mmCIF file of C-alpha atoms in Angstrom:
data_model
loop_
_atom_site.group_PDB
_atom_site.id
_atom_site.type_symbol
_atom_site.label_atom_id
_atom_site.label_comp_id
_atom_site.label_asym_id
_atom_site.label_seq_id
_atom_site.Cartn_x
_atom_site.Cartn_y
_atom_site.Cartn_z
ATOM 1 C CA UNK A 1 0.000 0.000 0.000
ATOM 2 C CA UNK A 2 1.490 3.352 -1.000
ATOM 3 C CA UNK A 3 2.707 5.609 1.441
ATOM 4 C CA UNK A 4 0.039 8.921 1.187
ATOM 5 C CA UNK A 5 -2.921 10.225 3.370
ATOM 6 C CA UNK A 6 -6.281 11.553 2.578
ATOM 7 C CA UNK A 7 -4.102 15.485 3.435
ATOM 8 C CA UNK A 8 -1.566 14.343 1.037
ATOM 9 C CA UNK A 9 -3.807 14.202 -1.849
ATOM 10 C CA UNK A 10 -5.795 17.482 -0.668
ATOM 11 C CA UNK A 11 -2.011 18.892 -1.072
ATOM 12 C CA UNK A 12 -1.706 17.877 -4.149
ATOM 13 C CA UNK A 13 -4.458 19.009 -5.591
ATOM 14 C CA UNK A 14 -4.015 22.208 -4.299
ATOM 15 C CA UNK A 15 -1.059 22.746 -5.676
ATOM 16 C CA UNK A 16 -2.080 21.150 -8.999
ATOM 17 C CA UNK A 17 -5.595 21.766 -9.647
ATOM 18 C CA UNK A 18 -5.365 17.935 -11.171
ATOM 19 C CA UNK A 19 -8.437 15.851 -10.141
ATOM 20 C CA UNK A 20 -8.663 13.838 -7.113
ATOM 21 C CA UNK A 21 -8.523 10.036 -8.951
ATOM 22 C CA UNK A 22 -5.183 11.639 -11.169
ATOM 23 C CA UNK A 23 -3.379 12.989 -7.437
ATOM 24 C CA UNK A 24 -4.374 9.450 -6.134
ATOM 25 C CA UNK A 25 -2.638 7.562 -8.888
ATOM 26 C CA UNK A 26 0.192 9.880 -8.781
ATOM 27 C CA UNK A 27 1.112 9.360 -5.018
ATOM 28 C CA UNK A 28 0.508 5.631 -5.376
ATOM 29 C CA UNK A 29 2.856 5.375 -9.007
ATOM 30 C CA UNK A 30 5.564 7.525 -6.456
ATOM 31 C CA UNK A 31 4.970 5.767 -3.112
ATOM 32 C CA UNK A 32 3.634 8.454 -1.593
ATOM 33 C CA UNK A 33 6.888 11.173 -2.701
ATOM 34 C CA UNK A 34 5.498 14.468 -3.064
ATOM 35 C CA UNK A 35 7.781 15.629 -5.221
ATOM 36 C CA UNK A 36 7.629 13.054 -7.607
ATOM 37 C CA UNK A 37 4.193 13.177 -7.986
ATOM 38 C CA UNK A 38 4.512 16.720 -9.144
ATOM 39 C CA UNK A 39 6.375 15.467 -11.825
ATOM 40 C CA UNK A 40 4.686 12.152 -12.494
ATOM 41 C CA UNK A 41 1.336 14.382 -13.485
ATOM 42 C CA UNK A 42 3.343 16.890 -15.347
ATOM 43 C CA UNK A 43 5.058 14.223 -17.047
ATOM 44 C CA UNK A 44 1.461 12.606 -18.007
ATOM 45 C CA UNK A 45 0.555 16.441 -19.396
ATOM 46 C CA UNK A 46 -1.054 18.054 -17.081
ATOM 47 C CA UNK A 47 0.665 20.796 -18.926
ATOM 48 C CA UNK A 48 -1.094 23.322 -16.765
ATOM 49 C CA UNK A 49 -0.003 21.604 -13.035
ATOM 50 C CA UNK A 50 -0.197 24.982 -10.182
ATOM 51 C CA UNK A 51 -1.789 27.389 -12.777
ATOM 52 C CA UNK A 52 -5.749 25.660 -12.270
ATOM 53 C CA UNK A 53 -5.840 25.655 -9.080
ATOM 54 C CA UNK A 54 -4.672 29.553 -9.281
ATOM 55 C CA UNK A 55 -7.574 30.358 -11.340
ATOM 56 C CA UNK A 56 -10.248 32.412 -10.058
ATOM 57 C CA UNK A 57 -13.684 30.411 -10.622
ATOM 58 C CA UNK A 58 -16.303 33.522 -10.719
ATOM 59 C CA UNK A 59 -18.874 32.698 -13.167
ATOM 60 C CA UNK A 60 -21.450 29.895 -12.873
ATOM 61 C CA UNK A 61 -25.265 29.584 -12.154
ATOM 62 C CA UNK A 62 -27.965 29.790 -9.052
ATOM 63 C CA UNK A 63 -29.957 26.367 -9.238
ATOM 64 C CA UNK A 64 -32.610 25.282 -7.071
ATOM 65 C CA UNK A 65 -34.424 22.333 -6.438
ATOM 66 C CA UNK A 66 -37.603 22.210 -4.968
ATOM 67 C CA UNK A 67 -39.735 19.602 -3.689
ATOM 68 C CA UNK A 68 -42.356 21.509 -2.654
ATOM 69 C CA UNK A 69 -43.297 25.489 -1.044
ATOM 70 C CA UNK A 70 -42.150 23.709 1.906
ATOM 71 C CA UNK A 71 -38.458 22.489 1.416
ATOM 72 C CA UNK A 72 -36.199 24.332 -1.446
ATOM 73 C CA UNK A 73 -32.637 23.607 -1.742
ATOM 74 C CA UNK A 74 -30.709 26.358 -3.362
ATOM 75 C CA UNK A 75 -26.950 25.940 -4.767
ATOM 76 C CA UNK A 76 -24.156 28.277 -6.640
ATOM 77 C CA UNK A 77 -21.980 26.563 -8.871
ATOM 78 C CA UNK A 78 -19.039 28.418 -10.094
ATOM 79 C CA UNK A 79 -16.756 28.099 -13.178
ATOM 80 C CA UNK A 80 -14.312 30.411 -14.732
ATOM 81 C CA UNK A 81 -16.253 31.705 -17.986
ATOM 82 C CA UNK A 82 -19.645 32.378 -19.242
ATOM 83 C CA UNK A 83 -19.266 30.244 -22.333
ATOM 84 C CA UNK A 84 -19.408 26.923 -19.347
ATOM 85 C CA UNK A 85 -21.754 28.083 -17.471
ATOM 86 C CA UNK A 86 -24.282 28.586 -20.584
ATOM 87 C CA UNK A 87 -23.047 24.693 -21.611
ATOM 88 C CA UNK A 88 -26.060 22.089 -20.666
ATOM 89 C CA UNK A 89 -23.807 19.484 -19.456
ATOM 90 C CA UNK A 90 -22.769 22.204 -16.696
ATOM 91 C CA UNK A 91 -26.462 23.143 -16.271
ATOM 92 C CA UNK A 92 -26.991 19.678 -15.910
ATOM 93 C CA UNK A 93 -24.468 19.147 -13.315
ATOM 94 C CA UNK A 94 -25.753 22.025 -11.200
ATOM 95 C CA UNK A 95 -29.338 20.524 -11.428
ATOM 96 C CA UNK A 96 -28.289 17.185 -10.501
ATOM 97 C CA UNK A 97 -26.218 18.434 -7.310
ATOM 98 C CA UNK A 98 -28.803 20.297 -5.854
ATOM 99 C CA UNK A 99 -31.486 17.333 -6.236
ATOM 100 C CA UNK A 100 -28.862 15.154 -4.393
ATOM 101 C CA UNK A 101 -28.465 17.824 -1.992
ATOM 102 C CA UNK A 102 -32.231 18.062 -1.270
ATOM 103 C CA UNK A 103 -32.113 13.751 -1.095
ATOM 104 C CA UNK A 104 -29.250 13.551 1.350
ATOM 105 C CA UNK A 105 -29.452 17.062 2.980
ATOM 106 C CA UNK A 106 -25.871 17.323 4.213
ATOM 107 C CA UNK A 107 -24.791 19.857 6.659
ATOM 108 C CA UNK A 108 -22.148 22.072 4.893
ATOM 109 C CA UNK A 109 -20.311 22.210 1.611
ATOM 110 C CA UNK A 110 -17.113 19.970 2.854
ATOM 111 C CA UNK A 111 -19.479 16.951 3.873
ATOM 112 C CA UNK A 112 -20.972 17.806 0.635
ATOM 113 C CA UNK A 113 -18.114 17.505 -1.456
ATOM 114 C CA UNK A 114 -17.244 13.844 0.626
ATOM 115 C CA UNK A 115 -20.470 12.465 0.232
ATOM 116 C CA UNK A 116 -20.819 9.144 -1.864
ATOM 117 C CA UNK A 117 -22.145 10.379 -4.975
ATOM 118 C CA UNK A 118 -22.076 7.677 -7.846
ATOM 119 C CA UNK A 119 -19.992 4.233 -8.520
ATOM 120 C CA UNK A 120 -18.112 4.468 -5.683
ATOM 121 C CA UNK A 121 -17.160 8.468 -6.478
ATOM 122 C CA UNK A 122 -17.458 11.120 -4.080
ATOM 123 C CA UNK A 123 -18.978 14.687 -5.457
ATOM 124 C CA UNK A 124 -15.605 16.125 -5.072
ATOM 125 C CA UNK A 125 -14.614 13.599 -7.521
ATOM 126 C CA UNK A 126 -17.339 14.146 -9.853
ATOM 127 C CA UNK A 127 -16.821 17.794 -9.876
ATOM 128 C CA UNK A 128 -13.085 17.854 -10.664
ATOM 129 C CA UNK A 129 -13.507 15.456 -13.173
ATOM 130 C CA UNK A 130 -16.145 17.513 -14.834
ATOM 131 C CA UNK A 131 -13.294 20.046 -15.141
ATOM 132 C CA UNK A 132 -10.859 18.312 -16.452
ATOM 133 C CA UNK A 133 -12.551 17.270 -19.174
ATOM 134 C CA UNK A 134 -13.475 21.063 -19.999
ATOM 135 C CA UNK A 135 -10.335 22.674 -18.784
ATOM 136 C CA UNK A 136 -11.825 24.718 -16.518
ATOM 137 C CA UNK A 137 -12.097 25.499 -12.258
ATOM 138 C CA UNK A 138 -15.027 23.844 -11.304
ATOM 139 C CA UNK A 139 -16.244 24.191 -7.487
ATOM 140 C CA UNK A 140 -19.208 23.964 -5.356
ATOM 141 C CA UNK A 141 -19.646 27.489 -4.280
ATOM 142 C CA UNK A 142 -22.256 27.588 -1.262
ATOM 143 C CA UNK A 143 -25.636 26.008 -0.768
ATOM 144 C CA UNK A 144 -28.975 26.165 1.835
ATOM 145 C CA UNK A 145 -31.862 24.208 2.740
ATOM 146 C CA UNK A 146 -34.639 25.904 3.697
ATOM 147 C CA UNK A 147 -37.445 23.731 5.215
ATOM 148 C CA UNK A 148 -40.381 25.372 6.653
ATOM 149 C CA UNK A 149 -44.213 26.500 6.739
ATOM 150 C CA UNK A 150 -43.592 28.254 3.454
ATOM 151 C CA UNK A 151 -40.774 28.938 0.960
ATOM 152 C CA UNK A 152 -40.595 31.816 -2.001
ATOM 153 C CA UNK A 153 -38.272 31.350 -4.473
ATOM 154 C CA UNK A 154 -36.838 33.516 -7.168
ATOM 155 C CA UNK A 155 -34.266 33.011 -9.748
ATOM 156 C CA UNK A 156 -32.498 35.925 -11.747
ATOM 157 C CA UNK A 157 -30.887 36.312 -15.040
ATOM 158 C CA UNK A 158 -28.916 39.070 -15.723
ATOM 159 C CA UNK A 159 -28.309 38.030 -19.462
ATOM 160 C CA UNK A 160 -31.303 36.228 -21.567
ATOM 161 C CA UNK A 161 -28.266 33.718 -22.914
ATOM 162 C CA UNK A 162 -26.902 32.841 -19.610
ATOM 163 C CA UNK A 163 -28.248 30.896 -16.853
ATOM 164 C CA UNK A 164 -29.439 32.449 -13.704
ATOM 165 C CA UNK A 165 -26.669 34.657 -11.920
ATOM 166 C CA UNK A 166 -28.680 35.569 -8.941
ATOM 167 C CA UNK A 167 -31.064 33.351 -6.606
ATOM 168 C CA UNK A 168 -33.143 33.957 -3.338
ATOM 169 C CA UNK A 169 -34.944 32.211 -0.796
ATOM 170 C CA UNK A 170 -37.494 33.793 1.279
ATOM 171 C CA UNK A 171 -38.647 31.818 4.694
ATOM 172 C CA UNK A 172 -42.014 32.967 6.258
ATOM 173 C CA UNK A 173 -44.737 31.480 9.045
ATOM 174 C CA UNK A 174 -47.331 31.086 6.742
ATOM 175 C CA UNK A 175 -48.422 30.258 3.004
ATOM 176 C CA UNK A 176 -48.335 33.644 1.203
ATOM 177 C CA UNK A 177 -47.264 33.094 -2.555
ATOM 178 C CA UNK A 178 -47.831 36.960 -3.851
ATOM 179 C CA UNK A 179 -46.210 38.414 -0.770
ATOM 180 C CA UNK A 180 -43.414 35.466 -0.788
ATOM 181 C CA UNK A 181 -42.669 36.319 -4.567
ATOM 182 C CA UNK A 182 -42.532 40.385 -3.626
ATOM 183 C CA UNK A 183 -40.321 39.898 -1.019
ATOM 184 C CA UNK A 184 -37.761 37.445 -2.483
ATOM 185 C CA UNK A 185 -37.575 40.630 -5.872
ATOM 186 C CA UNK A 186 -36.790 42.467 -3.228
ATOM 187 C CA UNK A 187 -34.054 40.714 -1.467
ATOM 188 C CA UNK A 188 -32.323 40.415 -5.361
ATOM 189 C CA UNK A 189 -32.906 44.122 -5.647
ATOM 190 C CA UNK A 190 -31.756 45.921 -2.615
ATOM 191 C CA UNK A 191 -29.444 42.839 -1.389
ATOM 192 C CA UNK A 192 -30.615 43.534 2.283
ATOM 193 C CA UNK A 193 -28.451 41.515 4.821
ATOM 194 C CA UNK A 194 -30.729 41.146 8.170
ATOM 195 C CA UNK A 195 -34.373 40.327 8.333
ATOM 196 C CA UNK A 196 -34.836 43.387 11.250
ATOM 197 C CA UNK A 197 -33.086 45.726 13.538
ATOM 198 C CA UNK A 198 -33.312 43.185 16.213
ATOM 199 C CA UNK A 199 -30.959 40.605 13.849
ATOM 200 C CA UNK A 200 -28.044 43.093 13.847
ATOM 201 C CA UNK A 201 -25.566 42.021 15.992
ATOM 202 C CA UNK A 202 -24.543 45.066 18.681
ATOM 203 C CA UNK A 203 -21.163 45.046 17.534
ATOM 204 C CA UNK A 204 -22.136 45.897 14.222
ATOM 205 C CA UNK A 205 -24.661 48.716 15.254
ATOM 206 C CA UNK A 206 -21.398 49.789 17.757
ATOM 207 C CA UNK A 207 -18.975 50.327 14.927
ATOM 208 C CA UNK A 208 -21.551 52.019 13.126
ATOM 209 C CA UNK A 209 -22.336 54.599 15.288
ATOM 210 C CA UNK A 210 -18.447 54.744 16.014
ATOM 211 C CA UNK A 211 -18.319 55.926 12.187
ATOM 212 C CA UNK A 212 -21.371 57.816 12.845
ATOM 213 C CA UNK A 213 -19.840 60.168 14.917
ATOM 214 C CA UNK A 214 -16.211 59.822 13.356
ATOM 215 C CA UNK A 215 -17.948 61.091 9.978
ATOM 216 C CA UNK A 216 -19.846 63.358 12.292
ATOM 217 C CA UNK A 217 -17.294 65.169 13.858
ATOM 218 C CA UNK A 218 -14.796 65.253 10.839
ATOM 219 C CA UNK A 219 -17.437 67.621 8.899
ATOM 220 C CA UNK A 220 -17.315 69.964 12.050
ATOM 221 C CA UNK A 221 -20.742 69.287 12.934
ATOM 222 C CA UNK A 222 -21.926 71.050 16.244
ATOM 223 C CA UNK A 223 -21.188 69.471 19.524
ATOM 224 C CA UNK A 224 -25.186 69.461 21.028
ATOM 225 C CA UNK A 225 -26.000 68.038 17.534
ATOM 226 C CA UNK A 226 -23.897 64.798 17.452
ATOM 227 C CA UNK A 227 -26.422 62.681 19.383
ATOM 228 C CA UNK A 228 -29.616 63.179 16.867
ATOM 229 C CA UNK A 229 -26.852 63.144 14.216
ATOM 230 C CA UNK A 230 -25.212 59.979 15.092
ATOM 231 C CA UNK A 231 -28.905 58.519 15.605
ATOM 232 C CA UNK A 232 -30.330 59.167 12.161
ATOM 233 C CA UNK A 233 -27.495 58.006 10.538
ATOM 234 C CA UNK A 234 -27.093 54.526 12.306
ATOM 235 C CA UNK A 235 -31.409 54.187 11.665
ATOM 236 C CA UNK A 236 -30.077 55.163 7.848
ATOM 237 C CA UNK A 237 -27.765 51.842 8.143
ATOM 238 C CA UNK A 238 -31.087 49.796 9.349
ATOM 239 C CA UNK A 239 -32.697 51.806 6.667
ATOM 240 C CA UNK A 240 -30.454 50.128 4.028
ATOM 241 C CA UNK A 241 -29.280 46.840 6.010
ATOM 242 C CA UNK A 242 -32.691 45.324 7.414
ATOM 243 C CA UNK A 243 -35.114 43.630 4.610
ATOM 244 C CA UNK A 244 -38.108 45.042 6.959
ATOM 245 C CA UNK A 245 -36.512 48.779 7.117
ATOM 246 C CA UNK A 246 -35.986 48.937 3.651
ATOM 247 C CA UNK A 247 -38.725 51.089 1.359
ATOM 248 C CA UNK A 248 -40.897 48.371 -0.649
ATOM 249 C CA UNK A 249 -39.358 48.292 -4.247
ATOM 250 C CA UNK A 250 -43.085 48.080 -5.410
ATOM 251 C CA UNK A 251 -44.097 51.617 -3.434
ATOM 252 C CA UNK A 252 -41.287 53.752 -1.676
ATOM 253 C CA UNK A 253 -43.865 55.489 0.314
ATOM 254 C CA UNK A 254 -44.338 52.472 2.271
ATOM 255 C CA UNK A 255 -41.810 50.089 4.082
ATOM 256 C CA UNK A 256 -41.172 46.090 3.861
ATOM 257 C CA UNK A 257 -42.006 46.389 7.786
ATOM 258 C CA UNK A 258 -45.457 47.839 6.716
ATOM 259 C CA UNK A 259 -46.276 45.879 4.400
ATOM 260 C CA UNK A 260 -45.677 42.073 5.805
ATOM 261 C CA UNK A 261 -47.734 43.386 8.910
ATOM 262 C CA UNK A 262 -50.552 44.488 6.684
ATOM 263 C CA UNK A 263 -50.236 41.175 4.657
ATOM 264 C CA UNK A 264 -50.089 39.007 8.227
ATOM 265 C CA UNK A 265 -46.969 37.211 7.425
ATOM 266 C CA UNK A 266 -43.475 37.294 9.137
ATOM 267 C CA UNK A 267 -40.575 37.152 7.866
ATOM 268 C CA UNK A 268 -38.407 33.897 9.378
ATOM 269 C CA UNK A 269 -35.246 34.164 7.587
ATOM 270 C CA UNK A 270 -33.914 34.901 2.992
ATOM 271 C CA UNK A 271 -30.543 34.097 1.734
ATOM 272 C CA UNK A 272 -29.171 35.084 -1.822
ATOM 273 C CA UNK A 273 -26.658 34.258 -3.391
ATOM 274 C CA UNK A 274 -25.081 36.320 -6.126
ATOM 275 C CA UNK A 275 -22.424 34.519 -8.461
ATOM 276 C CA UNK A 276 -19.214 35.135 -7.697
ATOM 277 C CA UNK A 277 -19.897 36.799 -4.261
ATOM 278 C CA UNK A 278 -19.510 35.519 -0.692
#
């Protein structure tokens, strides 16, 4: 039995951006030598050994799979260029990820990628061999499960020739599909990042009042006026950071807040993802 771990080969395909079943062969052809391994793949042409691995996967698509309004599974797929992520064999992959993800509901993206996938092949495995064959980064960007009394959806495209670039899920107590739908346009729109004021942590609403008054006091603003300043700037933050403080993208005279409470709904939890951002 060759000399490598399970870190080993993470190491090497690190460094190599070579697929998991190549690294494996490699350490095992070199009893486990590092060094040699290097070689051994560059030797069997992975012309581009280091440079993969280097490359910045920031395209992709938003799928989701949904069993019912109840449970939605949502995941970003990234690759390095529009021209895969338009391909239907990528499409495809993305599709068939997030319908084992809603079958086997794993708890993060690394127990994800080790799961058991097909003929003995883990989904890390399946995923770097999808790249190989097109030359390109392939990765498992991020992915949720939302399970609850009701689930909005929305998908976005940001080109008519590209897949969607832009998902959301919206979480709420009860069934509401025209309210669900408004909310989750306006979670893509105004990319809110707490439901309420009360989700903010306080070290958050700390540093922005310490900017507040930083900002404040740099423009020379009176002395007696800093409190009411520093206070309607940090409720402009909530303004702009809470989905319920935010003006309703479908009538700015009104708020989110407003309008869930005149709809009867609350708002549980949203998360969207935007290709290529965290």
């Amino acid at each position: 039995m060759a000399n490598y771990t399970a870190a080993d080969v993470k190491k090497l395909r690190d460094a190599t951006g070579s697929g998991m079943m190549d690294c494996k062969k490699a350490l095992e052809d070199s009893d486990g030598d590092y060094d040699q391994a290097v070689e051994f793949l560059r030797v069997k042409g992975a012309k581009n050994v280091g440079k993969r691995a280097e490359r910045t996967a920031a395209n992709g698509l938003v799928a989701l799979e949904q069993k019912d309004d109840r449970s939605v599974v949502m995941l970003e797929l990234n690759c390095e260029t529009d021209f895969v992520a338009k391909n239907e064999k990528f499409q495809a992959l993305a599709a068939e990820l997030a319908s084992f993800i809603a079958r086997t509901s794993p708890q993060d993206v690394p127990s994800l990628l080790a799961s058991e996938y097909s003929d003995g092949k883990t989904v890390q495995e399946v995923v770097d061999e999808y790249g190989a064959v097109i030359g390109e980064k392939t990765q498992v960007g991020r992915f949720v499960i939302y399970e609850g009394a009701y689930v909005a959806s929305y998908l976005h495209k940001t080109d008519p020739d590209l897949p969607p670039s832009m998902g959301v899920l919206v979480e709420l107590d009860t069934e509401a599909p025209e309210i669900g739908k408004d909310l989750a346009q306006q979670v893509a729109a105004l990319a809110p990042t707490y439901v309420s004021k009360d989700d903010v942590p306080e070290d958050v609403v700390e540093n922005e009042r310490r900017i507040a008054e930083a900002t404040a006091r740099e423009e020379g603003k009176p002395e007696q006026a800093m409190p009411k300043i520093i206070e309607g700037r940090v409720n402009g933050f909530f303004k702009d950071a809470t989905l319920l403080g935010q003006p309703f993208v479908k009538d700015n005279k009104t708020t989110v807040q407003k309008v869930v409470e005149d709809a009867g709904v609350t708002v549980r939890r949203f998360a969207r993802f935007k290709v290529g951002e965290s």
